[in-house]
Short mmCIF file of C-alpha atoms in Angstrom, two decimals:
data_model
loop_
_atom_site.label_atom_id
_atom_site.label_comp_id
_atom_site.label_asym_id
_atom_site.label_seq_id
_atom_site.Cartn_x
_atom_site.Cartn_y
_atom_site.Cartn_z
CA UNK A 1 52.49 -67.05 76.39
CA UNK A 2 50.48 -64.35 75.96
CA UNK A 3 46.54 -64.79 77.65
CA UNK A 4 43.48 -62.53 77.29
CA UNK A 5 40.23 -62.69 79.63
CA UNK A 6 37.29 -60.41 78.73
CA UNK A 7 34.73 -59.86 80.78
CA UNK A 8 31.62 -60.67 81.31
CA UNK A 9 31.45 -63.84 79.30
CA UNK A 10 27.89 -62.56 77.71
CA UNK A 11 25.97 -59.92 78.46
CA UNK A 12 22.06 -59.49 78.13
CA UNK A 13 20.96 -55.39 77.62
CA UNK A 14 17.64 -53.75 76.86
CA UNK A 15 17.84 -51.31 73.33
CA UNK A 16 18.72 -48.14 73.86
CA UNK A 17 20.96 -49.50 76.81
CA UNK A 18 25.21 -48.89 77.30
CA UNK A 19 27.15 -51.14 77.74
CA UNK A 20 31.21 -51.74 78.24
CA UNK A 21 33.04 -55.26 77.77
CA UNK A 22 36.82 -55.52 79.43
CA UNK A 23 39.90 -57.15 77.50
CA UNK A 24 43.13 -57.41 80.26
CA UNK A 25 46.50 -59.04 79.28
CA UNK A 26 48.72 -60.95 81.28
CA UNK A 27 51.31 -59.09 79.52
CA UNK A 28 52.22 -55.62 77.63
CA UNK A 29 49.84 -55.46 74.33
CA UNK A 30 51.60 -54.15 71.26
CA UNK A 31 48.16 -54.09 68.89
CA UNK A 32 44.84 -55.06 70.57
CA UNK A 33 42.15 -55.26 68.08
CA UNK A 34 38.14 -55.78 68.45
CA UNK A 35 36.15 -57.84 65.95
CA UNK A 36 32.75 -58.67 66.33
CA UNK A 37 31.35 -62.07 65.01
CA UNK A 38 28.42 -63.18 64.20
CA UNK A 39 27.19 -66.92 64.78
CA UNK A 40 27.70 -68.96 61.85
CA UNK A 41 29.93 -65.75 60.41
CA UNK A 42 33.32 -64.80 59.97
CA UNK A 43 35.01 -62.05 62.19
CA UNK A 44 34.20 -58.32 61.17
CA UNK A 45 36.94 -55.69 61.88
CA UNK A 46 35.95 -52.96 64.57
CA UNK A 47 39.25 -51.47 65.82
CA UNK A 48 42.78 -51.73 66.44
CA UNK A 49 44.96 -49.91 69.10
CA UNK A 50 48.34 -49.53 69.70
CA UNK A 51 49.02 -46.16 71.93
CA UNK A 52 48.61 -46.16 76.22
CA UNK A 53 45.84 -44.17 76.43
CA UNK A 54 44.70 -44.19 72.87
CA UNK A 55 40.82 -44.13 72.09
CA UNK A 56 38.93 -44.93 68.61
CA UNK A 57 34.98 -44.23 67.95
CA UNK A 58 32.97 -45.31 65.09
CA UNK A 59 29.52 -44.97 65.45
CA UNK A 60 28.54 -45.53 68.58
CA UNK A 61 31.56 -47.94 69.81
CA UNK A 62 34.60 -46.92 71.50
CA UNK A 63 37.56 -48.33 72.33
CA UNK A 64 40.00 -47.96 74.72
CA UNK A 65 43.53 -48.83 75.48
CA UNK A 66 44.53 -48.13 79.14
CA UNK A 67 48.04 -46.26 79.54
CA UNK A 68 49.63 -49.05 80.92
CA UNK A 69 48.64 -51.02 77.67
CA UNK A 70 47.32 -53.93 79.64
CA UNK A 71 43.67 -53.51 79.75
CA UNK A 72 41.08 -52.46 76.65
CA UNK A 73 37.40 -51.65 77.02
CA UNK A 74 34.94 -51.52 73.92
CA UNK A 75 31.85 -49.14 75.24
CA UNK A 76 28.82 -49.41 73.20
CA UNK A 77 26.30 -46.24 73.86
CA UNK A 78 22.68 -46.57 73.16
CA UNK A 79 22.78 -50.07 72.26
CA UNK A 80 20.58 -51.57 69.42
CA UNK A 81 19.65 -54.86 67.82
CA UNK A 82 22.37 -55.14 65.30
CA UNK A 83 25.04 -54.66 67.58
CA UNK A 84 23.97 -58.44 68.95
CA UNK A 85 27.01 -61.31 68.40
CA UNK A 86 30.18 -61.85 70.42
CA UNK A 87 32.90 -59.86 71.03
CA UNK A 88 36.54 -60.87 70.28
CA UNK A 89 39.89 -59.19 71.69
CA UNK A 90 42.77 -60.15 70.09
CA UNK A 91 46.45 -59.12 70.91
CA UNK A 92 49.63 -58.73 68.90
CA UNK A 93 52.42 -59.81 71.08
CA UNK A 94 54.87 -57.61 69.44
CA UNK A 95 57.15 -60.33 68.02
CA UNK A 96 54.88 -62.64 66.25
CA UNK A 97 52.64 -61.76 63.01
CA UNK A 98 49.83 -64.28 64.70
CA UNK A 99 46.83 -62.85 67.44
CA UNK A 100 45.92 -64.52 70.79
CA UNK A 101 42.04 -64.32 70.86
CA UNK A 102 40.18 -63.80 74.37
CA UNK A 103 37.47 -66.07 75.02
CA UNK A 104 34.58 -63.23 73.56
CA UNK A 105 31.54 -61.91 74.98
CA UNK A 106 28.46 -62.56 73.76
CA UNK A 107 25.57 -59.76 73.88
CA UNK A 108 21.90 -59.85 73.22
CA UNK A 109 20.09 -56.64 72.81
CA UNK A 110 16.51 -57.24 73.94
CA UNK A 111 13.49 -55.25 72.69
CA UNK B 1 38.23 -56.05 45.91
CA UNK B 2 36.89 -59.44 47.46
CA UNK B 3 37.96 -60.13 50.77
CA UNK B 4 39.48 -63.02 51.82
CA UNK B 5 37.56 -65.88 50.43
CA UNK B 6 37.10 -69.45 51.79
CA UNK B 7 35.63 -72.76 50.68
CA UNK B 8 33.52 -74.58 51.19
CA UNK B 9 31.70 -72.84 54.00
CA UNK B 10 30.39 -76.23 55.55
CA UNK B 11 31.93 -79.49 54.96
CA UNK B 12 30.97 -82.77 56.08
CA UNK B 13 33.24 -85.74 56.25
CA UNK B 14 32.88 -89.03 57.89
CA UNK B 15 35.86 -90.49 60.70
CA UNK B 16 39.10 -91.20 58.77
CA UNK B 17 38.42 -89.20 55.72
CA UNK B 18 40.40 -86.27 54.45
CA UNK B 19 39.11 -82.49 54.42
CA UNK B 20 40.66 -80.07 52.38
CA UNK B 21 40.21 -76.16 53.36
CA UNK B 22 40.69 -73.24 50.98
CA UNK B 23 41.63 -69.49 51.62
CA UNK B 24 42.10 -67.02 48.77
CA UNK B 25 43.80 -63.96 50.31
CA UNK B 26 43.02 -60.63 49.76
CA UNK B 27 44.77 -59.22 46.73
CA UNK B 28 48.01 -57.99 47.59
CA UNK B 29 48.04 -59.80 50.62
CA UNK B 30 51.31 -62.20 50.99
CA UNK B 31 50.71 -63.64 54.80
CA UNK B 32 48.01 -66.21 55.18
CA UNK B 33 46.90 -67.03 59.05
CA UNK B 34 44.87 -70.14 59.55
CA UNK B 35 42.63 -70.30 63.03
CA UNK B 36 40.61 -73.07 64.17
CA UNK B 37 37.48 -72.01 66.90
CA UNK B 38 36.14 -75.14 68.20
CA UNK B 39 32.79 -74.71 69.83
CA UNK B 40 32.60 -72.45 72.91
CA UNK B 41 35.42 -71.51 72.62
CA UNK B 42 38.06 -68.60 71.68
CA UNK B 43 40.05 -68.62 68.35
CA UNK B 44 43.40 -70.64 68.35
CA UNK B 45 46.05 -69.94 65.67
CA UNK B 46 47.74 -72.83 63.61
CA UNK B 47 49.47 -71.57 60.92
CA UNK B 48 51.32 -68.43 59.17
CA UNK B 49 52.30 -68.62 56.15
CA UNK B 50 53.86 -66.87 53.15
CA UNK B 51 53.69 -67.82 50.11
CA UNK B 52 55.76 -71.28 49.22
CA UNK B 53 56.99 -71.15 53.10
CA UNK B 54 55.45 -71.58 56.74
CA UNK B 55 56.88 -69.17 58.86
CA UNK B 56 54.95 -70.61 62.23
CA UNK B 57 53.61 -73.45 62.79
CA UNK B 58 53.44 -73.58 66.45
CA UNK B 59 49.53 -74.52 66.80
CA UNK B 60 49.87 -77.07 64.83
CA UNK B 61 48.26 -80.40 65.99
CA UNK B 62 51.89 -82.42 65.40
CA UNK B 63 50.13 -85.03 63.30
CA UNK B 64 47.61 -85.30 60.36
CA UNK B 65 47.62 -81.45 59.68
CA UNK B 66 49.44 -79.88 57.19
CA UNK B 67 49.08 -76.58 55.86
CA UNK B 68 50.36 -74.94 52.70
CA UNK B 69 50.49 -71.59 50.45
CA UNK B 70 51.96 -72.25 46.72
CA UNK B 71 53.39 -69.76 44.64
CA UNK B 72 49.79 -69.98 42.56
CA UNK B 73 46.68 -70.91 43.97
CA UNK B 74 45.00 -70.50 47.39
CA UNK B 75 46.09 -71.47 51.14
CA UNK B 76 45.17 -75.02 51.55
CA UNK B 77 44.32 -76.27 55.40
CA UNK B 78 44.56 -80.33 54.97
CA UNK B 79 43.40 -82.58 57.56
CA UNK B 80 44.18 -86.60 57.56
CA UNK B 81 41.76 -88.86 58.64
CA UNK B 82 39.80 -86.53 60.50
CA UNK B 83 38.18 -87.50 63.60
CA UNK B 84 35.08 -86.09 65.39
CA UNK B 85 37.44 -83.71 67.64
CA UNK B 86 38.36 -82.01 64.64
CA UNK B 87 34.85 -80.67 64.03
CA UNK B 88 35.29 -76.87 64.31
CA UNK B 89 35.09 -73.43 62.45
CA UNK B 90 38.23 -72.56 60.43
CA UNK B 91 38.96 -69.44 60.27
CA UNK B 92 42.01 -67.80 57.75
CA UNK B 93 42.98 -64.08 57.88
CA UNK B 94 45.24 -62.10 55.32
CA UNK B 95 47.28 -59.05 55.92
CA UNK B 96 49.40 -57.15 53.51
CA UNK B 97 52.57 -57.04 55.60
CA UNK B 98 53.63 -59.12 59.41
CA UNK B 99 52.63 -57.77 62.28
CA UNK B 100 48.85 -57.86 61.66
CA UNK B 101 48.27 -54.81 60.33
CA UNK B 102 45.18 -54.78 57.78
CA UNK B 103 44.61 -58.16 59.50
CA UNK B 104 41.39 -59.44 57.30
CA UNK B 105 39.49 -62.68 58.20
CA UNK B 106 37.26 -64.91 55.83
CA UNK B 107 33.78 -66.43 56.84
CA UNK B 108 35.22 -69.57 57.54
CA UNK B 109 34.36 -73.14 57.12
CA UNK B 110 32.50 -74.88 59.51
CA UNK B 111 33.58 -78.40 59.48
CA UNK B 112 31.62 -81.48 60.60
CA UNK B 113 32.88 -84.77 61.14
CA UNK B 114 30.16 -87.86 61.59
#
């Protein structure tokens, strides 16, 4: 089965700061998407990939899908308070309608 | 257009009672997802289904869960005498078509078992 890891775990960063949080596969990612949640909330949308090498912005996130469609990096530049929650990956295996979730990152965006 | 709506949002039940979880899909969407995030950790799916049939079932605890999506009416997530390991967020996502695309999640409901 199909097994995400992001890293770090949570991440503390002063406003105005950038930041990048990793998403690797233990195998080939079909879809990767990003959703951001906050606590007590649902999961909001960011991004979804599908092409090696394909990059999305909106705002000030972007996110990345390495070429070898293993690995996925949301960057966040000039961080701000709102961005704050955790961080979800979640992969399409190709063959299955349902995601695998990594473990999410949680970030705090200090004053 | 509403999202995809859940309820309740919290629900409290005591050991060996029943909770029954709602999900509305999006309109127009057909494939109903249920995902269960106990605390500190990730999201794990349960359930896909289409309407009047489960297509996966796979992370399914193999007793006292059931889900189901009639041909009217909302996605229902039932759990049988629930137990405290149960408490968790449940999460249900729509999408208009398989393979995720337009994948839409709900605000879940946070359940609590005393």
């Amino acid at each position: 089965s199909q097994e995400l890891e992001q890293s770090p775990q949570s991440l503390i960063v002063q406003e105005g700061k950038n930041l990048t949080i990793n998403c690797t596969s233990s195998k080939t990612l079909y879809g990767l998407y990003w959703y951001k949640q906050k606590y007590g909330e649902g999961l909001i949308f960011l991004m979804m990939l599908q092409k090696g090498g394909e990059e999305k912005s909106h705002e000030k996130i972007t996110a990345k899908l390495d070429e070898k469609k293993q690995q996925s990096s949301l960057h966040i530049t000039a961080s701000q308070p709102s961005h704050a929650g955790i961080y979800l990956c979640g992969a399409d295996s190709g063959t299955a309608s349902k995601l695998t979730f990594g473990t999410g990152t949680r970030l705090q965006v200090t004053l | 257009n509403a999202g995809v709506m859940q309820n309740p949002r919290h629900l409290v039940r005591r050991r060996g009672q029943e909770a029954r979880l709602r999900c509305s899909p999006m309109k127009g969407h057909s494939h109903v997802y249920w995902y269960r995030q106990l605390p500190e950790e990730g999201l794990k799916f349960m359930v896909y289904l289409q309407k009047e049939n489960i297509i996966d079932e796979s992370g399914m605890p193999k007793e006292r869960f059931s889900a189901e999506f009639p041909k009217e009416g909302p996605s229902i997530l039932r759990i049988q005498q629930v137990v405290r390991g149960d408490s968790a967020a449940y999460f249900c996502a729509s999408s208009p078509q398989a393979q995720g695309y337009g994948y839409t999640f709900g605000s879940g409901t946070r359940l609590t078992v005393v």
